[in-house]
Amino acid sequence: MTLSTPQKLVGITAAAGLLVALAGCGSAPDEAGGSGAPEAGGSDFTPCLVSDEGGWNDRSFNQSAKEGMDRAAEELSVRSIEVESTTENDYAPNLETLVSEGCNLIVAVGFKLAPATVASATANPDIDYAIIDDYADTDFDGETDAPNIKPLVFNTAEAAYLGGYAAASWSAEAGVNKVGTFGGDKFNSVTVFMDGFQLGVEKYNEDKGADVGVVGWDITAQDGNFTGGFTANDTAKQVAQGILDQGVDVILPVGGPIYQSAAQAIREGGRDVLMLGVDSDLAVSDPTVADLTLVSIQKAIDVAVYDATIAAEGGDFSVEPYIGTLSNEGVKLSGFHDFESRLPAGLVDELTALQEAIVAGDITVDSPNSP
């Protein structure tokens, strides 16, 4: 079976320990090494992964998921098959490809794959499925729509709360007193970041008697600024510019590659503005923007995918939802890297105390979008 142009399939051999994405298109699975006999000493277990439209090099949730499956495949001495989506139209065909390749576990990266994942899981009850950032509840009855899907979701509001507090502290120290945020699409897994960010700013104002404002999101109205997708393009740059034009000195872009558009707008504007990363530690995953990245609000997507893959291979796969929190280290705030020595006095200790209070249940980060 030959893949269509937008589908890029990667086969992983554990012995190599590295994954090489096919630069071209239309390569058959066996040519990519994604099917056939496993490596010596491995099992016949085949874990598989399908990306959202952001692709493997989004420096965000797709890349993190890929890293988790890479690690599991290497540890298990098995081959995994990874298919990259470039548009929403790729989701169902990509899942069909993985089914035809004999995958035992299929992990779908992102809430936008929910309908296609539910359809595939329903048609293939003997395959284990997992989906990131969604409960696969497409009929909104409070239940996952197929009994063989494991949701991998994250209460990122908790980590974003710390990020918002840090952003407010930085902005107040600079005398600007204004921060901003914008998202890709208005979905829970996006707005949960924005909720936590605003709540963290409000906590800073409460503790310090400050008046740092937030533009781009209103948690009460659940309304704000969005690009309409998760692509770094002119639209994303214009939305970022609209936030910057309101005088912020810290901005939180929530939506994978759209941080690139924010970085471009910041550099072209020539003002002293910093970003917050999401999902991965952006200063590490994309060093080209390390000089603009104050801190990142991380989700341990790689760990969740790794754990689900190991469990599936061992026959211990459970469809009970995984919820990442500060308590189980499923979400966290990254280090401040180049900005560590420039932080407002006492900020790190304040963030530590806030995290401990959240974990202890003394502070509840009340986001309507938390899982």
Short mmCIF file of C-alpha atoms in Angstrom, two decimals:
data_model
loop_
_atom_site.label_atom_id
_atom_site.label_comp_id
_atom_site.label_asym_id
_atom_site.label_seq_id
_atom_site.Cartn_x
_atom_site.Cartn_y
_atom_site.Cartn_z
CA MET A 1 0.00 0.00 0.00
CA THR A 2 1.46 3.36 -0.98
CA LEU A 3 0.90 6.39 1.19
CA SER A 4 -0.69 9.50 -0.28
CA THR A 5 1.35 12.66 -0.60
CA PRO A 6 0.46 14.29 2.74
CA GLN A 7 1.18 11.13 4.72
CA LYS A 8 4.74 10.61 5.92
CA LEU A 9 5.44 7.28 7.57
CA VAL A 10 8.41 6.57 9.77
CA GLY A 11 9.58 3.13 10.82
CA ILE A 12 11.64 2.87 13.95
CA THR A 13 14.18 0.20 14.75
CA ALA A 14 15.09 0.04 18.39
CA ALA A 15 18.70 -0.81 17.59
CA ALA A 16 19.15 2.51 15.85
CA GLY A 17 17.61 4.42 18.72
CA LEU A 18 16.75 7.27 16.40
CA LEU A 19 13.81 8.07 14.13
CA VAL A 20 14.33 9.49 10.70
CA ALA A 21 11.29 11.13 9.14
CA LEU A 22 10.94 10.53 5.44
CA ALA A 23 11.65 13.74 3.64
CA GLY A 24 9.65 12.72 0.62
CA CYS A 25 6.21 11.25 0.17
CA GLY A 26 4.60 8.11 -1.16
CA SER A 27 6.92 5.55 0.46
CA ALA A 28 5.41 2.19 1.31
CA PRO A 29 5.52 1.02 4.93
CA ASP A 30 7.91 -1.86 4.32
CA GLU A 31 10.38 0.49 2.62
CA ALA A 32 10.38 2.68 5.71
CA GLY A 33 11.10 -0.27 7.96
CA GLY A 34 7.78 0.10 9.71
CA SER A 35 6.54 -3.43 9.10
CA GLY A 36 7.93 -6.92 8.89
CA ALA A 37 9.92 -8.86 11.46
CA PRO A 38 10.88 -7.18 14.72
CA GLU A 39 14.46 -6.72 15.79
CA ALA A 40 16.23 -9.72 17.27
CA GLY A 41 15.11 -10.29 20.81
CA GLY A 42 11.99 -8.17 20.38
CA SER A 43 8.36 -9.17 20.43
CA ASP A 44 5.82 -9.04 17.62
CA PHE A 45 4.19 -6.06 19.30
CA THR A 46 3.80 -3.04 17.01
CA PRO A 47 3.04 0.33 18.61
CA CYS A 48 1.89 3.10 16.29
CA LEU A 49 1.44 6.85 16.37
CA VAL A 50 -0.45 9.33 14.21
CA SER A 51 0.28 13.05 14.47
CA ASP A 52 -1.98 16.06 14.42
CA GLU A 53 -1.58 18.45 11.49
CA GLY A 54 1.30 20.25 13.23
CA GLY A 55 3.65 17.40 12.30
CA TRP A 56 6.55 15.82 14.16
CA ASN A 57 8.73 18.91 14.15
CA ASP A 58 6.24 21.19 15.89
CA ARG A 59 8.58 21.53 18.93
CA SER A 60 5.44 20.82 20.93
CA PHE A 61 2.93 18.03 21.58
CA ASN A 62 3.48 16.01 18.40
CA GLN A 63 7.23 15.96 18.88
CA SER A 64 6.86 15.12 22.56
CA ALA A 65 4.55 12.18 21.77
CA LYS A 66 7.01 10.92 19.18
CA GLU A 67 9.86 11.07 21.67
CA GLY A 68 7.85 9.00 24.14
CA MET A 69 7.08 6.30 21.59
CA ASP A 70 10.68 6.31 20.34
CA ARG A 71 11.92 5.63 23.85
CA ALA A 72 9.41 2.83 24.45
CA ALA A 73 10.18 1.18 21.10
CA GLU A 74 13.89 1.26 21.81
CA GLU A 75 13.45 -0.15 25.30
CA LEU A 76 11.14 -2.93 24.07
CA SER A 77 13.33 -3.72 21.05
CA VAL A 78 10.37 -3.37 18.70
CA ARG A 79 9.58 -1.34 15.64
CA SER A 80 6.97 1.39 15.78
CA ILE A 81 5.13 2.96 12.88
CA GLU A 82 4.55 6.69 12.93
CA VAL A 83 2.41 8.52 10.41
CA GLU A 84 2.44 12.28 10.04
CA SER A 85 -0.70 14.25 9.22
CA THR A 86 -0.47 17.54 7.35
CA THR A 87 -4.20 18.32 7.18
CA GLU A 88 -7.33 17.17 8.98
CA ASN A 89 -8.23 15.12 5.91
CA ASP A 90 -5.29 12.83 6.69
CA TYR A 91 -6.58 11.58 10.04
CA ALA A 92 -8.94 8.80 8.93
CA PRO A 93 -6.70 7.51 6.09
CA ASN A 94 -3.67 7.53 8.39
CA LEU A 95 -5.54 5.49 10.99
CA GLU A 96 -6.63 3.06 8.26
CA THR A 97 -3.00 2.68 7.25
CA LEU A 98 -1.96 1.84 10.79
CA VAL A 99 -4.74 -0.72 11.16
CA SER A 100 -3.68 -2.36 7.89
CA GLU A 101 -0.11 -2.53 9.16
CA GLY A 102 -1.15 -4.70 12.11
CA CYS A 103 -0.62 -2.19 14.89
CA ASN A 104 -1.39 -3.45 18.40
CA LEU A 105 -1.53 0.04 19.92
CA ILE A 106 -2.45 3.22 18.09
CA VAL A 107 -1.87 6.58 19.79
CA ALA A 108 -3.62 9.60 18.25
CA VAL A 109 -1.98 12.93 19.00
CA GLY A 110 -4.53 15.62 19.69
CA PHE A 111 -8.20 16.29 20.27
CA LYS A 112 -8.84 16.99 16.59
CA LEU A 113 -8.36 13.30 15.86
CA ALA A 114 -11.16 12.27 18.23
CA PRO A 115 -13.91 11.53 15.65
CA ALA A 116 -11.57 9.53 13.40
CA THR A 117 -10.09 7.70 16.40
CA VAL A 118 -13.53 6.75 17.73
CA ALA A 119 -14.53 5.42 14.32
CA SER A 120 -11.33 3.42 13.98
CA ALA A 121 -11.48 2.04 17.53
CA THR A 122 -15.12 1.06 17.16
CA ALA A 123 -14.35 -0.83 13.95
CA ASN A 124 -11.29 -2.52 15.49
CA PRO A 125 -12.14 -3.57 19.05
CA ASP A 126 -9.09 -5.84 19.35
CA ILE A 127 -6.65 -2.93 18.96
CA ASP A 128 -5.69 -0.74 21.92
CA TYR A 129 -6.02 3.00 21.31
CA ALA A 130 -4.95 6.09 23.23
CA ILE A 131 -5.65 9.73 22.47
CA ILE A 132 -3.86 12.80 23.75
CA ASP A 133 -5.73 15.84 25.06
CA ASP A 134 -9.21 14.39 24.66
CA TYR A 135 -11.66 11.97 26.25
CA ALA A 136 -12.88 10.80 22.80
CA ASP A 137 -16.38 11.72 23.91
CA THR A 138 -17.74 12.96 20.61
CA ASP A 139 -21.40 12.66 21.65
CA PHE A 140 -20.72 14.57 24.90
CA ASP A 141 -22.45 12.07 27.17
CA GLY A 142 -19.59 12.01 29.66
CA GLU A 143 -18.21 8.66 28.49
CA THR A 144 -15.41 7.72 26.12
CA ASP A 145 -17.13 6.56 22.95
CA ALA A 146 -15.28 3.26 22.50
CA PRO A 147 -14.25 0.81 25.23
CA ASN A 148 -10.71 0.36 23.85
CA ILE A 149 -9.59 4.02 23.98
CA LYS A 150 -7.44 5.40 26.80
CA PRO A 151 -7.59 9.21 27.21
CA LEU A 152 -4.27 10.90 28.03
CA VAL A 153 -5.26 14.33 29.35
CA PHE A 154 -3.51 17.03 31.34
CA ASN A 155 -4.63 19.58 33.90
CA THR A 156 -2.33 22.21 32.47
CA ALA A 157 -4.19 24.97 34.29
CA GLU A 158 -2.09 24.08 37.35
CA ALA A 159 1.24 24.61 35.63
CA ALA A 160 -0.10 27.59 33.66
CA TYR A 161 -1.07 29.17 36.99
CA LEU A 162 2.61 29.16 37.92
CA GLY A 163 3.49 30.49 34.48
CA GLY A 164 0.99 33.33 34.78
CA TYR A 165 2.34 34.25 38.20
CA ALA A 166 5.90 34.31 36.81
CA ALA A 167 4.85 36.39 33.80
CA ALA A 168 3.07 38.90 36.03
CA SER A 169 6.10 39.15 38.30
CA TRP A 170 8.40 39.78 35.34
CA SER A 171 6.08 42.41 33.85
CA ALA A 172 5.57 44.18 37.18
CA GLU A 173 9.31 44.27 37.82
CA ALA A 174 9.78 45.93 34.43
CA GLY A 175 7.05 48.45 35.19
CA VAL A 176 4.96 47.38 32.19
CA ASN A 177 2.20 45.59 34.12
CA LYS A 178 0.59 43.97 31.10
CA VAL A 179 0.80 40.44 29.72
CA GLY A 180 -1.08 38.69 26.94
CA THR A 181 -2.06 35.37 25.45
CA PHE A 182 -3.66 33.95 22.32
CA GLY A 183 -4.53 30.48 21.14
CA GLY A 184 -4.81 28.34 18.03
CA ASP A 185 -8.39 27.09 18.15
CA LYS A 186 -10.89 27.52 20.97
CA PHE A 187 -10.75 24.02 22.44
CA ASN A 188 -10.50 22.95 26.07
CA SER A 189 -6.92 21.75 25.76
CA VAL A 190 -5.97 25.26 24.55
CA THR A 191 -8.12 27.45 26.78
CA VAL A 192 -7.12 25.50 29.89
CA PHE A 193 -3.65 27.07 29.49
CA MET A 194 -5.20 30.51 29.13
CA ASP A 195 -7.40 30.02 32.18
CA GLY A 196 -4.50 29.00 34.37
CA PHE A 197 -2.36 31.83 33.02
CA GLN A 198 -4.97 34.46 33.91
CA LEU A 199 -5.61 32.94 37.33
CA GLY A 200 -1.86 33.01 38.05
CA VAL A 201 -1.70 36.69 37.12
CA GLU A 202 -4.65 37.37 39.42
CA LYS A 203 -2.90 35.51 42.24
CA TYR A 204 0.17 37.69 41.78
CA ASN A 205 -1.96 40.82 41.89
CA GLU A 206 -3.69 39.58 45.03
CA ASP A 207 -0.45 38.71 46.81
CA LYS A 208 1.48 41.80 45.78
CA GLY A 209 -1.23 44.43 45.61
CA ALA A 210 -0.32 44.81 41.95
CA ASP A 211 -2.42 45.56 38.88
CA VAL A 212 -0.97 43.48 36.05
CA GLY A 213 -3.51 43.22 33.23
CA VAL A 214 -4.17 40.32 30.86
CA VAL A 215 -5.11 40.88 27.22
CA GLY A 216 -6.21 38.21 24.77
CA TRP A 217 -8.33 36.12 27.14
CA ASP A 218 -11.22 36.59 29.56
CA ILE A 219 -11.77 33.56 31.78
CA THR A 220 -15.23 34.71 32.87
CA ALA A 221 -16.52 35.22 29.33
CA GLN A 222 -14.41 32.32 28.02
CA ASP A 223 -13.54 34.47 25.07
CA GLY A 224 -10.32 35.75 23.57
CA ASN A 225 -7.97 35.85 20.60
CA PHE A 226 -7.42 32.82 18.35
CA THR A 227 -5.69 32.18 15.05
CA GLY A 228 -8.19 29.58 13.83
CA GLY A 229 -5.60 26.82 13.52
CA PHE A 230 -2.24 25.47 14.62
CA THR A 231 -0.04 26.64 11.79
CA ALA A 232 2.68 29.27 11.91
CA ASN A 233 1.43 31.62 9.23
CA ASP A 234 0.55 35.25 8.52
CA THR A 235 -2.75 34.95 10.38
CA ALA A 236 -0.99 33.75 13.52
CA LYS A 237 1.55 36.53 13.18
CA GLN A 238 -1.21 39.13 12.85
CA VAL A 239 -2.99 37.82 15.95
CA ALA A 240 0.28 37.91 17.87
CA GLN A 241 0.94 41.42 16.63
CA GLY A 242 -2.49 42.52 17.80
CA ILE A 243 -1.61 41.38 21.32
CA LEU A 244 1.84 43.00 21.19
CA ASP A 245 0.32 46.27 19.99
CA GLN A 246 -1.56 46.51 23.29
CA GLY A 247 1.72 46.98 25.11
CA VAL A 248 2.42 43.62 26.70
CA ASP A 249 5.94 42.53 27.55
CA VAL A 250 5.17 38.83 28.05
CA ILE A 251 3.03 36.76 25.66
CA LEU A 252 1.75 33.19 25.86
CA PRO A 253 1.00 31.60 22.45
CA VAL A 254 -0.97 28.36 22.95
CA GLY A 255 -1.02 26.13 19.91
CA GLY A 256 2.13 24.29 18.90
CA PRO A 257 3.93 25.99 15.99
CA ILE A 258 2.13 29.34 16.37
CA TYR A 259 4.88 30.34 18.81
CA GLN A 260 7.05 30.78 15.70
CA SER A 261 4.72 33.50 14.44
CA ALA A 262 4.80 35.20 17.83
CA ALA A 263 8.61 35.10 17.84
CA GLN A 264 8.71 36.64 14.38
CA ALA A 265 6.39 39.45 15.43
CA ILE A 266 8.47 40.09 18.56
CA ARG A 267 11.75 40.26 16.65
CA GLU A 268 10.34 42.51 13.95
CA GLY A 269 8.83 44.81 16.54
CA GLY A 270 12.16 45.39 18.25
CA ARG A 271 10.61 45.66 21.73
CA ASP A 272 11.78 43.85 24.85
CA VAL A 273 9.09 41.15 24.89
CA LEU A 274 9.35 37.56 26.08
CA MET A 275 7.28 34.44 25.40
CA LEU A 276 6.11 31.49 27.42
CA GLY A 277 6.38 28.07 25.77
CA VAL A 278 3.77 25.34 26.00
CA ASP A 279 3.84 21.53 26.06
CA SER A 280 7.62 21.12 25.78
CA ASP A 281 10.51 23.09 27.26
CA LEU A 282 10.68 25.49 24.32
CA ALA A 283 14.12 26.89 25.12
CA VAL A 284 15.48 23.34 24.76
CA SER A 285 13.28 22.02 21.94
CA ASP A 286 13.89 25.13 19.81
CA PRO A 287 17.11 26.91 20.85
CA THR A 288 16.52 29.56 18.16
CA VAL A 289 13.94 31.16 20.46
CA ALA A 290 15.71 30.50 23.77
CA ASP A 291 16.58 34.18 24.01
CA LEU A 292 12.86 35.02 23.89
CA THR A 293 11.52 32.24 26.13
CA LEU A 294 11.11 33.16 29.79
CA VAL A 295 9.75 29.77 30.87
CA SER A 296 7.56 26.95 29.53
CA ILE A 297 4.36 25.33 30.74
CA GLN A 298 5.06 21.66 30.16
CA LYS A 299 2.95 18.55 29.69
CA ALA A 300 4.66 15.18 30.10
CA ILE A 301 3.14 13.85 26.89
CA ASP A 302 6.26 11.82 26.21
CA VAL A 303 5.96 10.05 29.57
CA ALA A 304 2.24 9.35 29.08
CA VAL A 305 2.84 7.83 25.63
CA TYR A 306 5.83 5.85 26.89
CA ASP A 307 3.86 4.45 29.84
CA ALA A 308 0.86 3.52 27.68
CA THR A 309 3.12 1.77 25.17
CA ILE A 310 5.00 -0.21 27.81
CA ALA A 311 1.70 -1.22 29.43
CA ALA A 312 0.17 -2.31 26.12
CA GLU A 313 3.15 -4.48 25.23
CA GLY A 314 3.08 -6.09 28.67
CA GLY A 315 -0.63 -6.85 28.53
CA ASP A 316 -1.37 -4.30 31.24
CA PHE A 317 -3.09 -1.69 29.10
CA SER A 318 -5.94 0.05 30.93
CA VAL A 319 -8.45 2.42 29.38
CA GLU A 320 -8.75 4.34 32.64
CA PRO A 321 -7.99 7.98 31.79
CA TYR A 322 -4.57 9.32 32.67
CA ILE A 323 -4.74 12.87 34.05
CA GLY A 324 -1.45 14.73 34.33
CA THR A 325 -1.19 17.09 37.31
CA LEU A 326 1.49 18.89 39.29
CA SER A 327 1.17 16.15 41.89
CA ASN A 328 2.07 13.30 39.53
CA GLU A 329 4.44 15.50 37.49
CA GLY A 330 2.27 15.17 34.42
CA VAL A 331 2.44 18.96 34.14
CA LYS A 332 5.12 21.31 35.40
CA LEU A 333 6.93 24.57 34.89
CA SER A 334 10.30 24.37 33.18
CA GLY A 335 13.44 26.08 34.35
CA PHE A 336 14.10 29.71 33.41
CA HIS A 337 17.36 28.97 31.58
CA ASP A 338 19.01 32.21 30.38
CA PHE A 339 16.70 34.31 32.55
CA GLU A 340 17.44 32.56 35.85
CA SER A 341 19.84 35.28 37.02
CA ARG A 342 17.47 38.09 35.98
CA LEU A 343 14.34 36.98 37.82
CA PRO A 344 12.64 39.23 40.37
CA ALA A 345 13.94 38.57 43.87
CA GLY A 346 12.09 35.77 45.63
CA LEU A 347 10.14 34.58 42.58
CA VAL A 348 11.51 31.03 42.55
CA ASP A 349 10.66 30.55 46.24
CA GLU A 350 7.18 31.96 45.65
CA LEU A 351 6.58 29.57 42.77
CA THR A 352 7.78 26.64 44.88
CA ALA A 353 5.38 27.59 47.66
CA LEU A 354 2.50 27.95 45.20
CA GLN A 355 3.20 24.55 43.68
CA GLU A 356 3.31 22.93 47.11
CA ALA A 357 0.00 24.57 48.01
CA ILE A 358 -1.65 23.32 44.81
CA VAL A 359 -0.36 19.78 45.36
CA ALA A 360 -1.54 19.86 48.98
CA GLY A 361 -4.98 21.04 47.90
CA ASP A 362 -4.68 24.36 49.71
CA ILE A 363 -5.01 26.18 46.37
CA THR A 364 -7.48 25.02 43.72
CA VAL A 365 -6.85 26.25 40.21
CA ASP A 366 -10.45 26.63 39.16
CA SER A 367 -10.47 26.35 35.37
CA PRO A 368 -13.73 25.38 33.67
CA ASN A 369 -11.61 23.62 31.06
CA SER A 370 -9.69 21.31 33.39
CA PRO A 371 -10.11 17.58 32.65
#
